[in-house]
PDB file of C-alpha atoms and ligand atoms in Angstrom:
ATOM      1  CA  UNK A 816     -54.058  39.062  62.431  1.00 66.00           C
ATOM      2  CA  UNK A 817     -51.563  41.773  63.489  1.00 77.00           C
ATOM      3  CA  UNK A 818     -53.042  45.247  63.760  1.00 95.00           C
ATOM      4  CA  UNK A 819     -49.739  46.987  63.154  1.00 96.00           C
ATOM      5  CA  UNK A 820     -46.631  46.087  61.169  1.00 97.00           C
ATOM      6  CA  UNK A 821     -43.408  47.939  60.505  1.00 97.00           C
ATOM      7  CA  UNK A 822     -41.370  47.823  57.298  1.00 97.00           C
ATOM      8  CA  UNK A 823     -38.028  49.614  56.900  1.00 97.00           C
ATOM      9  CA  UNK A 824     -38.565  53.020  58.573  1.00 95.00           C
ATOM     10  CA  UNK A 825     -42.383  53.134  58.463  1.00 97.00           C
ATOM     11  CA  UNK A 826     -45.317  51.718  60.349  1.00 98.00           C
ATOM     12  CA  UNK A 827     -48.582  50.523  58.896  1.00 98.00           C
ATOM     13  CA  UNK A 828     -51.943  49.643  60.414  1.00 98.00           C
ATOM     14  CA  UNK A 829     -54.565  47.115  59.414  1.00 98.00           C
ATOM     15  CA  UNK A 830     -56.773  48.522  56.655  1.00 98.00           C
ATOM     16  CA  UNK A 831     -58.566  45.796  54.650  1.00 98.00           C
ATOM     17  CA  UNK A 832     -58.927  42.388  56.309  1.00 98.00           C
ATOM     18  CA  UNK A 833     -58.492  39.286  54.209  1.00 98.00           C
ATOM     19  CA  UNK A 834     -62.175  38.315  54.384  1.00 98.00           C
ATOM     20  CA  UNK A 835     -63.136  41.575  52.687  1.00 98.00           C
ATOM     21  CA  UNK A 836     -60.453  41.106  50.007  1.00 98.00           C
ATOM     22  CA  UNK A 837     -61.712  37.572  49.323  1.00 98.00           C
ATOM     23  CA  UNK A 838     -65.314  38.743  48.987  1.00 98.00           C
ATOM     24  CA  UNK A 839     -64.255  41.428  46.519  1.00 98.00           C
ATOM     25  CA  UNK A 840     -62.299  38.857  44.478  1.00 99.00           C
ATOM     26  CA  UNK A 841     -65.335  36.537  44.454  1.00 98.00           C
ATOM     27  CA  UNK A 842     -67.447  39.327  42.938  1.00 98.00           C
ATOM     28  CA  UNK A 843     -64.900  40.203  40.232  1.00 98.00           C
ATOM     29  CA  UNK A 844     -64.410  36.524  39.356  1.00 98.00           C
ATOM     30  CA  UNK A 845     -68.146  36.071  38.949  1.00 98.00           C
ATOM     31  CA  UNK A 846     -68.250  38.944  36.431  1.00 98.00           C
ATOM     32  CA  UNK A 847     -65.276  37.555  34.511  1.00 98.00           C
ATOM     33  CA  UNK A 848     -66.868  34.097  34.397  1.00 98.00           C
ATOM     34  CA  UNK A 849     -69.990  35.612  32.861  1.00 98.00           C
ATOM     35  CA  UNK A 850     -68.120  37.818  30.375  1.00 98.00           C
ATOM     36  CA  UNK A 851     -65.662  35.154  29.202  1.00 98.00           C
ATOM     37  CA  UNK A 852     -68.074  32.199  29.087  1.00 97.00           C
ATOM     38  CA  UNK A 853     -67.591  32.055  25.288  1.00 95.00           C
ATOM     39  CA  UNK A 854     -63.819  31.549  25.624  1.00 96.00           C
ATOM     40  CA  UNK A 855     -62.830  28.178  24.058  1.00 96.00           C
ATOM     41  CA  UNK A 856     -59.913  25.738  24.213  1.00 96.00           C
ATOM     42  CA  UNK A 857     -59.036  26.773  20.634  1.00 95.00           C
ATOM     43  CA  UNK A 858     -59.045  30.452  21.506  1.00 94.00           C
ATOM     44  CA  UNK A 859     -58.510  30.798  25.251  1.00 97.00           C
ATOM     45  CA  UNK A 860     -58.369  34.151  26.995  1.00 98.00           C
ATOM     46  CA  UNK A 861     -54.879  35.311  27.970  1.00 98.00           C
ATOM     47  CA  UNK A 862     -54.474  36.368  31.581  1.00 98.00           C
ATOM     48  CA  UNK A 863     -51.427  38.598  32.003  1.00 98.00           C
ATOM     49  CA  UNK A 864     -50.252  39.035  35.582  1.00 98.00           C
ATOM     50  CA  UNK A 865     -48.232  42.195  36.196  1.00 97.00           C
ATOM     51  CA  UNK A 866     -45.349  41.144  38.431  1.00 97.00           C
ATOM     52  CA  UNK A 867     -44.586  41.429  41.251  1.00 96.00           C
ATOM     53  CA  UNK A 868     -47.500  43.124  42.956  1.00 97.00           C
ATOM     54  CA  UNK A 869     -50.369  41.240  41.317  1.00 98.00           C
ATOM     55  CA  UNK A 870     -49.038  37.757  42.011  1.00 98.00           C
ATOM     56  CA  UNK A 871     -51.221  37.047  45.051  1.00 98.00           C
ATOM     57  CA  UNK A 872     -54.326  38.566  43.463  1.00 98.00           C
ATOM     58  CA  UNK A 873     -53.772  36.665  40.198  1.00 98.00           C
ATOM     59  CA  UNK A 874     -53.476  33.341  41.992  1.00 98.00           C
ATOM     60  CA  UNK A 875     -56.583  33.927  44.136  1.00 98.00           C
ATOM     61  CA  UNK A 876     -58.478  35.117  41.069  1.00 98.00           C
ATOM     62  CA  UNK A 877     -57.426  32.194  38.882  1.00 98.00           C
ATOM     63  CA  UNK A 878     -58.708  29.640  41.404  1.00 98.00           C
ATOM     64  CA  UNK A 879     -62.160  31.106  40.810  1.00 98.00           C
ATOM     65  CA  UNK A 880     -62.122  31.335  36.989  1.00 98.00           C
ATOM     66  CA  UNK A 881     -63.814  28.526  35.092  1.00 98.00           C
ATOM     67  CA  UNK A 882     -63.231  29.436  31.410  1.00 98.00           C
ATOM     68  CA  UNK A 883     -60.272  28.330  29.257  1.00 98.00           C
ATOM     69  CA  UNK A 884     -57.311  30.653  29.778  1.00 98.00           C
ATOM     70  CA  UNK A 885     -53.550  30.860  29.372  1.00 98.00           C
ATOM     71  CA  UNK A 886     -51.430  32.440  32.086  1.00 98.00           C
ATOM     72  CA  UNK A 887     -48.629  34.894  31.216  1.00 98.00           C
ATOM     73  CA  UNK A 888     -46.720  37.597  33.048  1.00 98.00           C
ATOM     74  CA  UNK A 889     -45.020  40.912  32.458  1.00 97.00           C
ATOM     75  CA  UNK A 890     -43.174  43.315  34.706  1.00 96.00           C
ATOM     76  CA  UNK A 891     -43.202  47.084  34.555  1.00 93.00           C
ATOM     77  CA  UNK A 892     -41.998  49.440  37.231  1.00 86.00           C
ATOM     78  CA  UNK A 893     -42.877  53.021  38.104  1.00 84.00           C
ATOM     79  CA  UNK A 894     -42.838  53.237  41.875  1.00 75.00           C
ATOM     80  CA  UNK A 895     -39.964  54.174  44.116  1.00 75.00           C
ATOM     81  CA  UNK A 896     -40.596  54.055  47.872  1.00 79.00           C
ATOM     82  CA  UNK A 897     -44.089  55.425  48.454  1.00 82.00           C
ATOM     83  CA  UNK A 898     -44.472  57.501  45.268  1.00 85.00           C
ATOM     84  CA  UNK A 899     -44.898  57.053  41.529  1.00 82.00           C
ATOM     85  CA  UNK A 900     -41.931  58.324  39.525  1.00 82.00           C
ATOM     86  CA  UNK A 901     -44.056  58.896  36.411  1.00 83.00           C
ATOM     87  CA  UNK A 902     -41.526  56.970  34.332  1.00 89.00           C
ATOM     88  CA  UNK A 903     -42.545  53.422  33.457  1.00 90.00           C
ATOM     89  CA  UNK A 904     -39.761  50.974  32.646  1.00 91.00           C
ATOM     90  CA  UNK A 905     -40.217  47.471  31.213  1.00 92.00           C
ATOM     91  CA  UNK A 906     -38.349  44.789  33.161  1.00 93.00           C
ATOM     92  CA  UNK A 907     -40.078  41.742  31.626  1.00 96.00           C
ATOM     93  CA  UNK A 908     -41.665  42.363  28.234  1.00 96.00           C
ATOM     94  CA  UNK A 909     -45.157  41.256  27.274  1.00 96.00           C
ATOM     95  CA  UNK A 910     -45.281  37.786  25.685  1.00 95.00           C
ATOM     96  CA  UNK A 911     -45.330  37.243  21.908  1.00 96.00           C
ATOM     97  CA  UNK A 912     -48.186  35.586  20.029  1.00 95.00           C
ATOM     98  CA  UNK A 913     -50.941  37.905  21.190  1.00 97.00           C
ATOM     99  CA  UNK A 914     -52.346  38.666  17.719  1.00 97.00           C
ATOM    100  CA  UNK A 915     -56.124  38.330  17.696  1.00 96.00           C
ATOM    101  CA  UNK A 916     -56.289  37.290  21.337  1.00 97.00           C
ATOM    102  CA  UNK A 917     -58.544  38.505  24.130  1.00 98.00           C
ATOM    103  CA  UNK A 918     -56.343  39.702  26.956  1.00 98.00           C
ATOM    104  CA  UNK A 919     -57.137  40.286  30.617  1.00 98.00           C
ATOM    105  CA  UNK A 920     -54.494  42.393  32.365  1.00 98.00           C
ATOM    106  CA  UNK A 921     -54.356  41.574  36.072  1.00 98.00           C
ATOM    107  CA  UNK A 922     -53.009  44.493  38.149  1.00 98.00           C
ATOM    108  CA  UNK A 923     -52.538  44.886  41.885  1.00 98.00           C
ATOM    109  CA  UNK A 924     -53.376  48.573  41.993  1.00 98.00           C
ATOM    110  CA  UNK A 925     -54.076  51.412  39.588  1.00 97.00           C
ATOM    111  CA  UNK A 926     -52.861  54.742  40.935  1.00 96.00           C
ATOM    112  CA  UNK A 927     -51.906  57.412  38.344  1.00 94.00           C
ATOM    113  CA  UNK A 928     -52.625  54.889  35.590  1.00 95.00           C
ATOM    114  CA  UNK A 929     -49.232  55.432  33.919  1.00 94.00           C
ATOM    115  CA  UNK A 930     -48.503  51.697  34.057  1.00 95.00           C
ATOM    116  CA  UNK A 931     -51.850  50.730  32.534  1.00 96.00           C
ATOM    117  CA  UNK A 932     -51.441  53.275  29.727  1.00 95.00           C
ATOM    118  CA  UNK A 933     -48.042  51.786  28.877  1.00 94.00           C
ATOM    119  CA  UNK A 934     -49.267  48.164  28.974  1.00 96.00           C
ATOM    120  CA  UNK A 935     -52.332  49.063  26.915  1.00 96.00           C
ATOM    121  CA  UNK A 936     -50.303  50.719  24.167  1.00 95.00           C
ATOM    122  CA  UNK A 937     -47.835  47.799  24.060  1.00 96.00           C
ATOM    123  CA  UNK A 938     -50.786  45.368  23.768  1.00 97.00           C
ATOM    124  CA  UNK A 939     -52.373  47.343  20.914  1.00 96.00           C
ATOM    125  CA  UNK A 940     -49.047  47.294  19.085  1.00 96.00           C
ATOM    126  CA  UNK A 941     -49.117  43.493  19.347  1.00 97.00           C
ATOM    127  CA  UNK A 942     -52.440  43.299  17.491  1.00 97.00           C
ATOM    128  CA  UNK A 943     -54.640  41.946  20.273  1.00 97.00           C
ATOM    129  CA  UNK A 944     -58.377  41.544  19.714  1.00 97.00           C
ATOM    130  CA  UNK A 945     -59.266  43.307  22.936  1.00 96.00           C
ATOM    131  CA  UNK A 946     -57.830  44.019  26.341  1.00 97.00           C
ATOM    132  CA  UNK A 947     -59.661  44.430  29.603  1.00 98.00           C
ATOM    133  CA  UNK A 948     -58.150  45.593  32.841  1.00 98.00           C
ATOM    134  CA  UNK A 949     -58.787  43.725  36.069  1.00 98.00           C
ATOM    135  CA  UNK A 950     -57.354  45.384  39.159  1.00 98.00           C
ATOM    136  CA  UNK A 951     -57.558  44.452  42.816  1.00 98.00           C
ATOM    137  CA  UNK A 952     -57.411  48.102  43.898  1.00 98.00           C
ATOM    138  CA  UNK A 953     -58.077  51.521  42.403  1.00 98.00           C
ATOM    139  CA  UNK A 954     -57.136  54.913  43.827  1.00 98.00           C
ATOM    140  CA  UNK A 955     -60.057  56.534  42.115  1.00 96.00           C
ATOM    141  CA  UNK A 956     -59.243  60.140  43.086  1.00 97.00           C
ATOM    142  CA  UNK A 957     -55.817  59.827  41.481  1.00 97.00           C
ATOM    143  CA  UNK A 958     -56.597  57.908  38.280  1.00 97.00           C
ATOM    144  CA  UNK A 959     -57.038  60.424  35.467  1.00 96.00           C
ATOM    145  CA  UNK A 960     -56.516  58.384  32.290  1.00 97.00           C
ATOM    146  CA  UNK A 961     -59.105  57.385  29.648  1.00 97.00           C
ATOM    147  CA  UNK A 962     -58.584  53.631  29.580  1.00 97.00           C
ATOM    148  CA  UNK A 963     -61.663  51.954  31.042  1.00 97.00           C
ATOM    149  CA  UNK A 964     -61.018  49.836  34.129  1.00 98.00           C
ATOM    150  CA  UNK A 965     -63.392  46.968  33.470  1.00 97.00           C
ATOM    151  CA  UNK A 966     -63.029  45.012  36.695  1.00 98.00           C
ATOM    152  CA  UNK A 967     -62.186  46.778  39.951  1.00 98.00           C
ATOM    153  CA  UNK A 968     -62.370  44.723  43.126  1.00 98.00           C
ATOM    154  CA  UNK A 969     -61.833  47.504  45.700  1.00 98.00           C
ATOM    155  CA  UNK A 970     -61.674  51.318  45.553  1.00 98.00           C
ATOM    156  CA  UNK A 971     -59.523  53.192  48.054  1.00 98.00           C
ATOM    157  CA  UNK A 972     -58.655  56.851  48.725  1.00 98.00           C
ATOM    158  CA  UNK A 973     -55.209  58.217  47.922  1.00 97.00           C
ATOM    159  CA  UNK A 974     -53.292  56.375  50.653  1.00 97.00           C
ATOM    160  CA  UNK A 975     -50.151  54.253  50.497  1.00 97.00           C
ATOM    161  CA  UNK A 976     -50.897  50.621  51.261  1.00 98.00           C
ATOM    162  CA  UNK A 977     -48.990  47.328  51.489  1.00 98.00           C
ATOM    163  CA  UNK A 978     -49.783  43.645  51.788  1.00 98.00           C
ATOM    164  CA  UNK A 979     -51.494  40.982  49.683  1.00 98.00           C
ATOM    165  CA  UNK A 980     -48.683  41.335  47.125  1.00 98.00           C
ATOM    166  CA  UNK A 981     -48.101  45.084  47.413  1.00 98.00           C
ATOM    167  CA  UNK A 982     -44.783  46.297  48.779  1.00 96.00           C
ATOM    168  CA  UNK A 983     -42.954  49.174  50.361  1.00 96.00           C
ATOM    169  CA  UNK A 984     -39.451  48.995  48.847  1.00 94.00           C
ATOM    170  CA  UNK A 985     -39.897  45.248  48.293  1.00 95.00           C
ATOM    171  CA  UNK A 986     -41.081  44.411  51.813  1.00 98.00           C
ATOM    172  CA  UNK A 987     -44.596  43.675  53.015  1.00 98.00           C
ATOM    173  CA  UNK A 988     -45.885  41.587  50.109  1.00 98.00           C
ATOM    174  CA  UNK A 989     -46.406  38.482  52.242  1.00 98.00           C
ATOM    175  CA  UNK A 990     -49.411  39.368  54.353  1.00 98.00           C
ATOM    176  CA  UNK A 991     -52.962  38.213  53.725  1.00 98.00           C
ATOM    177  CA  UNK A 992     -54.453  41.509  54.925  1.00 98.00           C
ATOM    178  CA  UNK A 993     -53.822  44.983  53.495  1.00 98.00           C
ATOM    179  CA  UNK A 994     -52.198  47.673  55.674  1.00 98.00           C
ATOM    180  CA  UNK A 995     -52.131  51.459  55.311  1.00 98.00           C
ATOM    181  CA  UNK A 996     -49.268  53.819  56.081  1.00 98.00           C
ATOM    182  CA  UNK A 997     -49.740  55.236  59.560  1.00 95.00           C
ATOM    183  CA  UNK A 998     -49.154  58.984  59.276  1.00 85.00           C
TER     184      UNK A 998
HETATM  185  P1  IMP B2440     -49.471  53.791  38.455  1.00 75.42           P
HETATM  186  O1  IMP B2440     -48.619  53.576  37.245  1.00 75.42           O
HETATM  187  O2  IMP B2440     -49.254  55.148  39.084  1.00 75.42           O
HETATM  188  O3  IMP B2440     -50.948  53.519  38.232  1.00 75.42           O
HETATM  189  O4  IMP B2440     -48.951  52.829  39.580  1.00 75.42           O
HETATM  190  C1  IMP B2440     -49.154  51.493  39.519  1.00 75.42           C
HETATM  191  C2  IMP B2440     -48.107  50.698  40.267  1.00 75.42           C
HETATM  192  O5  IMP B2440     -47.499  51.433  41.340  1.00 75.42           O
HETATM  193  C3  IMP B2440     -48.789  49.531  40.914  1.00 75.42           C
HETATM  194  O6  IMP B2440     -48.813  48.408  40.049  1.00 75.42           O
HETATM  195  C4  IMP B2440     -47.950  49.305  42.144  1.00 75.42           C
HETATM  196  O7  IMP B2440     -46.855  48.470  41.836  1.00 75.42           O
HETATM  197  C5  IMP B2440     -47.441  50.658  42.523  1.00 75.42           C
HETATM  198  N1  IMP B2440     -48.291  51.296  43.564  1.00 75.42           N
HETATM  199  C6  IMP B2440     -49.193  52.275  43.408  1.00 75.42           C
HETATM  200  N2  IMP B2440     -49.780  52.605  44.560  1.00 75.42           N
HETATM  201  C7  IMP B2440     -49.228  51.795  45.504  1.00 75.42           C
HETATM  202  C8  IMP B2440     -49.436  51.643  46.935  1.00 75.42           C
HETATM  203  O8  IMP B2440     -50.254  52.316  47.594  1.00 75.42           O
HETATM  204  N3  IMP B2440     -48.666  50.697  47.537  1.00 75.42           N
HETATM  205  C9  IMP B2440     -47.764  49.920  46.871  1.00 75.42           C
HETATM  206  N4  IMP B2440     -47.548  50.023  45.547  1.00 75.42           N
HETATM  207  C10 IMP B2440     -48.279  50.962  44.868  1.00 75.42           C
HETATM  208 MG1   MG B2441     -47.521  46.693  40.228  1.00 75.42          MG
END
């Protein structure tokens, strides 16, 4: 495990080791397994992975889920460099055929919540039965929206982090630990 990494012009130091991430995912998966135990082959839950950041979390999570589910993806973008732009653009739209379905949105991190608000309103417009949010990370001092975050694996202060799927201008996604910007 490297204690420091550099990406583009910035350096980052080790922040959350993989073992702690894995334990947090175990706990969230256990809750999901309890809450979705009534999911059936005829009416499976729909797991929607928000690309690209949530890809590593979604795959670790899915290994631990034991109820019938379908896997889908969408891609929205709001971040540029180390800050949210406040404008959310859709790069890969939500799938069709969500009417009456129970949806679990899998996010890497909820920061301002702008992305979640946008996904939630698009899901409602598609006539879903219900949507729950499952996020690996939450910046709880920043999040100021009303949508409940049903499953939060880890809470962090308002710091910029990378690793385990999260990037700084597209680099840094491929580490198993999470690193924080060294300021
Ligand atoms: P929000 O719309 O402000 O909640 O931002 C959510 C998205 O911004 C996440 O899905 C990430 O892609 C990105 N993001 C927010 N905070 C960080 C961070 O600390 N590091 C890397 N990406 C982040
Ligand atoms: Mg993201």
